[in-house]
CSV table of C-alpha atoms in Angstrom, one decimal:
chain,number,residue,atom,x,y,z
K,142,ARG,CA,76.8,120.9,99.5
K,143,LYS,CA,79.2,119.3,97.1
K,144,GLU,CA,82.9,120.0,97.6
K,145,VAL,CA,83.3,121.4,94.1
K,146,GLU,CA,80.3,122.5,92.0
K,147,GLN,CA,80.1,123.5,88.3
K,148,ASP,CA,77.3,124.3,86.0
K,149,PRO,CA,77.2,121.3,83.6
K,150,GLY,CA,76.0,123.4,80.7
K,151,PRO,CA,76.1,123.0,77.8
K,152,PHE,CA,77.2,126.4,76.9
K,153,ASN,CA,76.5,126.9,73.2
K,154,VAL,CA,78.4,130.0,71.9
K,155,PRO,CA,79.2,131.4,68.5
K,156,GLU,CA,82.7,131.6,67.3
K,157,GLY,CA,84.4,134.8,68.5
K,158,ALA,CA,82.2,135.1,71.6
K,159,THR,CA,83.5,135.5,75.1
K,160,VAL,CA,82.3,132.9,77.6
K,161,ALA,CA,82.9,132.5,81.3
K,162,PHE,CA,82.5,129.6,83.7
K,163,ASN,CA,82.4,129.6,87.4
K,164,CYS,CA,83.3,126.9,89.9
K,165,THR,CA,82.4,127.1,93.6
K,166,TYR,CA,84.2,125.1,96.4
K,167,SER,CA,83.1,124.4,99.9
K,168,ASN,CA,86.3,124.0,101.8
K,169,SER,CA,87.8,127.3,102.9
K,170,ALA,CA,91.1,125.6,103.5
K,171,SER,CA,91.5,124.9,99.8
K,172,GLN,CA,95.0,125.9,98.7
K,173,SER,CA,95.4,125.4,95.0
K,174,PHE,CA,93.2,125.5,92.0
K,175,PHE,CA,93.4,124.4,88.4
K,176,TRP,CA,91.4,124.3,85.2
K,177,TYR,CA,91.6,121.2,83.1
K,178,ARG,CA,90.2,120.6,79.6
K,179,GLN,CA,88.7,117.2,78.6
K,180,ASP,CA,87.9,116.4,75.0
K,181,CYS,CA,85.3,113.7,74.3
K,182,ARG,CA,86.7,110.2,75.2
K,183,LYS,CA,90.1,111.7,76.0
K,184,GLU,CA,92.0,112.2,79.2
K,185,PRO,CA,91.9,115.5,81.2
K,186,LYS,CA,94.7,117.9,80.3
K,187,LEU,CA,95.9,120.7,82.4
K,188,LEU,CA,94.8,124.0,80.9
K,189,MET,CA,96.1,126.4,83.6
K,190,SER,CA,96.7,126.9,87.3
K,191,VAL,CA,94.8,129.6,89.1
K,192,TYR,CA,96.8,132.0,91.1
K,193,SER,CA,95.5,134.3,93.8
K,194,SER,CA,96.2,137.4,91.8
K,195,GLY,CA,94.6,136.0,88.7
K,196,ASN,CA,96.5,134.9,85.6
K,197,GLU,CA,96.2,134.9,81.9
K,198,ASP,CA,97.4,132.6,79.1
K,199,GLY,CA,96.6,133.9,75.7
K,200,ARG,CA,92.8,134.0,75.3
K,201,PHE,CA,92.2,132.3,78.7
K,202,THR,CA,92.0,134.2,82.0
K,203,ALA,CA,91.6,132.5,85.4
K,204,GLN,CA,90.6,134.2,88.6
K,205,LEU,CA,90.2,133.2,92.2
K,206,ASN,CA,87.8,134.8,94.7
K,207,ARG,CA,88.7,133.4,98.1
K,208,ALA,CA,86.1,135.4,100.0
K,209,SER,CA,83.2,134.0,97.9
K,210,GLN,CA,85.0,130.6,97.3
K,211,TYR,CA,84.9,130.4,93.6
K,212,ILE,CA,87.2,130.3,90.7
K,213,SER,CA,86.4,131.4,87.1
K,214,LEU,CA,87.7,130.8,83.6
K,215,LEU,CA,87.1,133.4,80.9
K,216,ILE,CA,87.7,132.4,77.2
K,217,ARG,CA,87.9,135.3,74.8
K,218,ASP,CA,87.4,135.1,71.0
K,219,SER,CA,86.2,131.5,71.2
K,220,LYS,CA,87.4,129.0,68.6
K,221,LEU,CA,85.8,125.8,67.3
K,222,SER,CA,88.7,124.0,68.9
K,223,ASP,CA,87.8,125.3,72.3
K,224,SER,CA,84.7,122.9,72.3
K,225,ALA,CA,85.4,120.6,75.2
K,226,THR,CA,84.4,120.0,78.8
K,227,TYR,CA,86.2,122.2,81.3
K,228,LEU,CA,87.0,120.7,84.7
K,229,CYS,CA,87.6,122.7,87.9
K,230,VAL,CA,90.1,121.1,90.3
K,231,VAL,CA,90.6,122.0,94.0
K,232,ASN,CA,93.5,120.8,96.2
K,233,VAL,CA,93.4,120.9,99.9
K,234,GLY,CA,96.9,120.3,101.3
K,235,ASN,CA,98.3,120.0,104.8
K,236,SER,CA,101.6,120.5,106.5
K,237,GLY,CA,102.5,116.8,105.9
K,238,GLY,CA,102.3,117.3,102.1
K,239,TYR,CA,99.2,115.2,101.7
K,240,GLN,CA,96.8,116.6,99.1
K,241,LYS,CA,93.1,115.9,98.7
K,242,VAL,CA,92.2,116.5,95.2
K,243,THR,CA,88.6,117.1,94.1
K,244,PHE,CA,87.5,117.4,90.5
K,245,GLY,CA,84.3,119.1,89.5
K,246,THR,CA,82.0,117.3,87.1
K,247,GLY,CA,82.8,119.7,84.3
K,248,THR,CA,81.2,122.4,82.2
K,249,LYS,CA,80.6,121.5,78.5
K,250,LEU,CA,81.3,124.2,76.0
K,251,GLN,CA,80.2,123.9,72.4
K,252,VAL,CA,81.5,126.6,70.0
K,253,ILE,CA,79.2,127.0,67.0
K,254,PRO,CA,80.4,128.2,63.5
T,296,ASN,CA,108.7,112.2,77.0
T,297,ALA,CA,106.4,109.3,77.9
T,298,GLY,CA,104.7,110.8,81.0
T,299,VAL,CA,102.0,108.5,82.3
T,300,THR,CA,101.5,105.3,80.3
T,301,GLN,CA,98.5,103.0,80.6
T,302,THR,CA,98.0,99.6,79.1
T,303,PRO,CA,95.9,98.2,77.6
T,304,LYS,CA,94.0,100.9,75.8
T,305,PHE,CA,90.9,98.7,75.3
T,306,ARG,CA,89.8,95.5,76.8
T,307,ILE,CA,86.6,93.4,76.8
T,308,LEU,CA,86.1,91.0,79.7
T,309,LYS,CA,83.6,88.4,80.6
T,310,ILE,CA,81.7,88.6,83.9
T,311,GLY,CA,83.8,87.1,86.7
T,312,GLN,CA,87.2,87.4,84.9
T,313,SER,CA,90.1,89.1,86.4
T,314,MET,CA,92.6,91.6,85.0
T,315,THR,CA,95.2,94.1,85.9
T,316,LEU,CA,95.3,97.6,84.4
T,317,GLN,CA,98.9,98.8,84.2
T,318,CYS,CA,100.1,102.3,84.9
T,319,THR,CA,103.7,103.6,84.8
T,320,GLN,CA,105.1,107.1,85.0
T,321,ASP,CA,108.6,108.3,84.3
T,322,MET,CA,108.4,111.7,86.0
T,323,ASN,CA,109.5,110.5,89.4
T,324,HIS,CA,106.2,111.6,90.9
T,325,ASN,CA,105.3,110.6,94.5
T,326,TYR,CA,101.6,110.6,94.1
T,327,MET,CA,99.6,108.3,91.8
T,328,TYR,CA,95.9,108.0,91.4
T,329,TRP,CA,93.3,105.7,89.7
T,330,TYR,CA,90.0,107.2,88.5
T,331,ARG,CA,87.0,105.8,86.7
T,332,GLN,CA,84.8,107.9,84.5
T,333,ASP,CA,81.4,106.6,83.3
T,334,PRO,CA,79.8,108.0,80.2
T,335,GLY,CA,78.7,111.6,80.7
T,336,MET,CA,79.9,111.6,84.3
T,337,GLY,CA,82.7,113.1,86.3
T,338,LEU,CA,85.9,111.4,87.5
T,339,LYS,CA,85.6,109.2,90.6
T,340,LEU,CA,88.7,108.4,92.6
T,341,ILE,CA,89.2,104.6,93.1
T,342,TYR,CA,92.6,104.4,94.9
T,343,TYR,CA,95.6,106.6,95.4
T,344,SER,CA,99.2,106.3,96.6
T,345,VAL,CA,101.5,108.9,98.2
T,346,GLY,CA,104.6,106.8,97.6
T,347,ALA,CA,106.0,103.3,97.2
T,348,GLY,CA,104.4,100.9,99.7
T,349,ILE,CA,101.6,103.3,100.7
T,350,THR,CA,98.1,103.1,99.2
T,351,ASP,CA,94.7,104.3,100.4
T,352,LYS,CA,91.0,104.1,99.3
T,353,GLY,CA,89.3,106.7,97.4
T,354,GLU,CA,85.6,107.3,96.8
T,355,VAL,CA,84.8,104.0,95.0
T,356,PRO,CA,87.3,101.3,96.0
T,357,ASN,CA,85.0,98.2,96.1
T,358,GLY,CA,85.9,95.6,93.6
T,359,TYR,CA,89.4,96.9,93.0
T,360,ASN,CA,92.8,96.4,94.5
T,361,VAL,CA,96.1,98.3,94.0
T,362,SER,CA,99.8,97.9,95.0
T,363,ARG,CA,102.7,100.3,94.7
T,364,SER,CA,106.0,98.4,94.9
T,365,THR,CA,108.0,101.1,93.0
T,366,THR,CA,107.7,104.8,92.5
T,367,GLU,CA,107.0,104.3,88.8
T,368,ASP,CA,104.3,101.6,88.8
T,369,PHE,CA,100.7,101.6,90.2
T,370,PRO,CA,98.7,98.7,88.8
T,371,LEU,CA,94.9,98.4,89.4
T,372,ARG,CA,93.5,94.9,89.8
T,373,LEU,CA,89.9,93.8,89.1
T,374,GLU,CA,89.4,90.4,90.7
T,375,LEU,CA,85.8,89.5,89.7
T,376,ALA,CA,84.7,91.7,86.8
T,377,ALA,CA,81.1,92.9,87.0
T,378,PRO,CA,79.1,94.9,84.4
T,379,SER,CA,79.0,97.9,86.7
T,380,GLN,CA,82.8,98.2,86.2
T,381,THR,CA,82.4,99.0,82.6
T,382,SER,CA,84.0,102.4,82.4
T,383,VAL,CA,87.0,104.4,81.2
T,384,TYR,CA,89.9,104.2,83.7
T,385,PHE,CA,92.5,106.9,84.0
T,386,CYS,CA,95.7,106.8,85.9
T,387,ALA,CA,97.3,110.1,87.0
T,388,SER,CA,100.4,111.2,88.9
T,389,SER,CA,101.8,114.4,90.5
T,390,TYR,CA,104.6,115.7,92.6
T,391,TRP,CA,104.4,116.1,96.3
T,392,GLY,CA,102.7,119.3,97.4
T,393,SER,CA,99.3,120.8,97.1
T,394,ASN,CA,100.2,123.2,94.3
T,395,GLN,CA,101.1,120.4,91.9
T,396,PRO,CA,98.7,119.5,89.1
T,397,GLN,CA,98.0,115.9,88.1
T,398,HIS,CA,99.1,114.5,84.8
T,399,PHE,CA,96.9,111.8,83.2
T,400,GLY,CA,97.5,108.8,81.1
T,401,ASP,CA,95.3,108.4,78.0
T,402,GLY,CA,93.0,105.9,79.7
T,403,THR,CA,91.9,102.2,79.4
T,404,ARG,CA,88.4,101.6,78.0
T,405,LEU,CA,87.0,98.5,79.7
T,406,SER,CA,83.8,96.7,78.8
T,407,ILE,CA,82.5,93.8,80.8
T,408,LEU,CA,79.9,91.6,79.2
């Protein structure tokens, strides 16, 4: 089983739609989680951290389910500018501060006019 | 704020040539990383460093070398360029601690012909 798994998509959704992505992780010791956005031929950019209680940033909501070992990203009222690949990132840290960072391969979103 | 700066942005090499990809960050981050991303694929970790003088191999280190003589700089060296090393290379950095996200440079696009 891969350490971090995402549905590659593409997810083709009309403008204004709500879309959700899931990301599963295999290491139960994983400590922190992030969603990144990557535009075509650009660098990944941090979209949001994922907190245990769930968190929201405008139209974006991230949630963590430790029992089932997955995180999710919900995008409401999709805009054309949301078209991108969304990367799930999982950090496993230890008491020494070392962090093993694993990126998912990404889910591609295409928002259609 | 400069953040993570990579040079050059584009480069074409001939097979067997050598070059160094430069990466510098001005955020006083302890951790630095080199990734490669092939077209349509996810990020693959080449090397990483947890501080000056300390480096370690990632998932795909063969054909590359790194050094970390200062906190700010983390150059990646290709000694004998091969066509399989044609890729986009991203440098990233982060603070110490598993809850710290990575910040990326805007990449170096390398073609080996």
